[in-house]
């Protein structure tokens, strides 16, 4: 496999160059675009493996660009990380709602960016087909529907199982209750949003026996995130 290609969409040249430098040094092939229009042409021209999109762009905002790419069947599955100076959780949710796969807030270190890029590339390269999903010490076997933490088997109900499977496929991201309903229950079912909280509680309770209940994290005013990492 050749070098993975990353397209950086950022109008501020010093930032763009700083990012490009770090990624090239890490072995990536890097292309650069300074606005959304150029980015769309670049994607149509040659499909990158991942996009870094700044929120604030001079022509069309990075959020709009992300939305447009996610609406288009040809580019829907392109992994996108949004870069932004916005730190509000509500903005993060807006960014993720717009279809970004991850989010990184400026200022960030080249090392942090690299870690996010690598994590997203890992997640998006066929992890959907993986038989065994792993998060920290928690494992979910999609073949046998078994959940375990280390040597301990964990019993979960069918809804909690589906929820856990979704979370383990989409780790380290915040999902609103509405998004969870949509993605886990599907759009056609009427379920109240607080139903989510009930299943979250049950899932936490089930994970308690394996010492993994803290993986289910409440993000105040935004929703839930599943992560093996402690967050502040
Ligand atoms: Ca910018």
PDB file of N, CA and C and ligand atoms in Angstrom, residues 10-12 54 56, ligand 1:
ATOM      1  N   UNK A  10      -7.550  24.500   4.838  1.00  0.00           N
ATOM      2  CA  UNK A  10      -7.303  25.545   5.844  1.00  0.00           C
ATOM      3  C   UNK A  10      -6.765  26.767   5.122  1.00  0.00           C
ATOM      4  N   UNK A  11      -7.380  27.915   5.374  1.00  0.00           N
ATOM      5  CA  UNK A  11      -6.955  29.129   4.664  1.00  0.00           C
ATOM      6  C   UNK A  11      -5.733  29.791   5.295  1.00  0.00           C
ATOM      7  N   UNK A  12      -5.529  29.547   6.588  1.00  0.00           N
ATOM      8  CA  UNK A  12      -4.374  30.187   7.224  1.00  0.00           C
ATOM      9  C   UNK A  12      -3.104  29.403   6.905  1.00  0.00           C
ATOM     10  N   UNK A  54     -10.847  22.850   8.276  1.00  0.00           N
ATOM     11  CA  UNK A  54     -10.995  23.938   9.235  1.00  0.00           C
ATOM     12  C   UNK A  54     -12.424  24.467   9.177  1.00  0.00           C
ATOM     13  N   UNK A  56     -13.488  27.568   9.972  1.00  0.00           N
ATOM     14  CA  UNK A  56     -13.539  28.918   9.423  1.00  0.00           C
ATOM     15  C   UNK A  56     -12.775  28.983   8.110  1.00  0.00           C
TER      16      UNK A  56
HETATM   17 CA1  LIG B   1      -9.319  29.181   8.986  1.00  0.00          CA
END
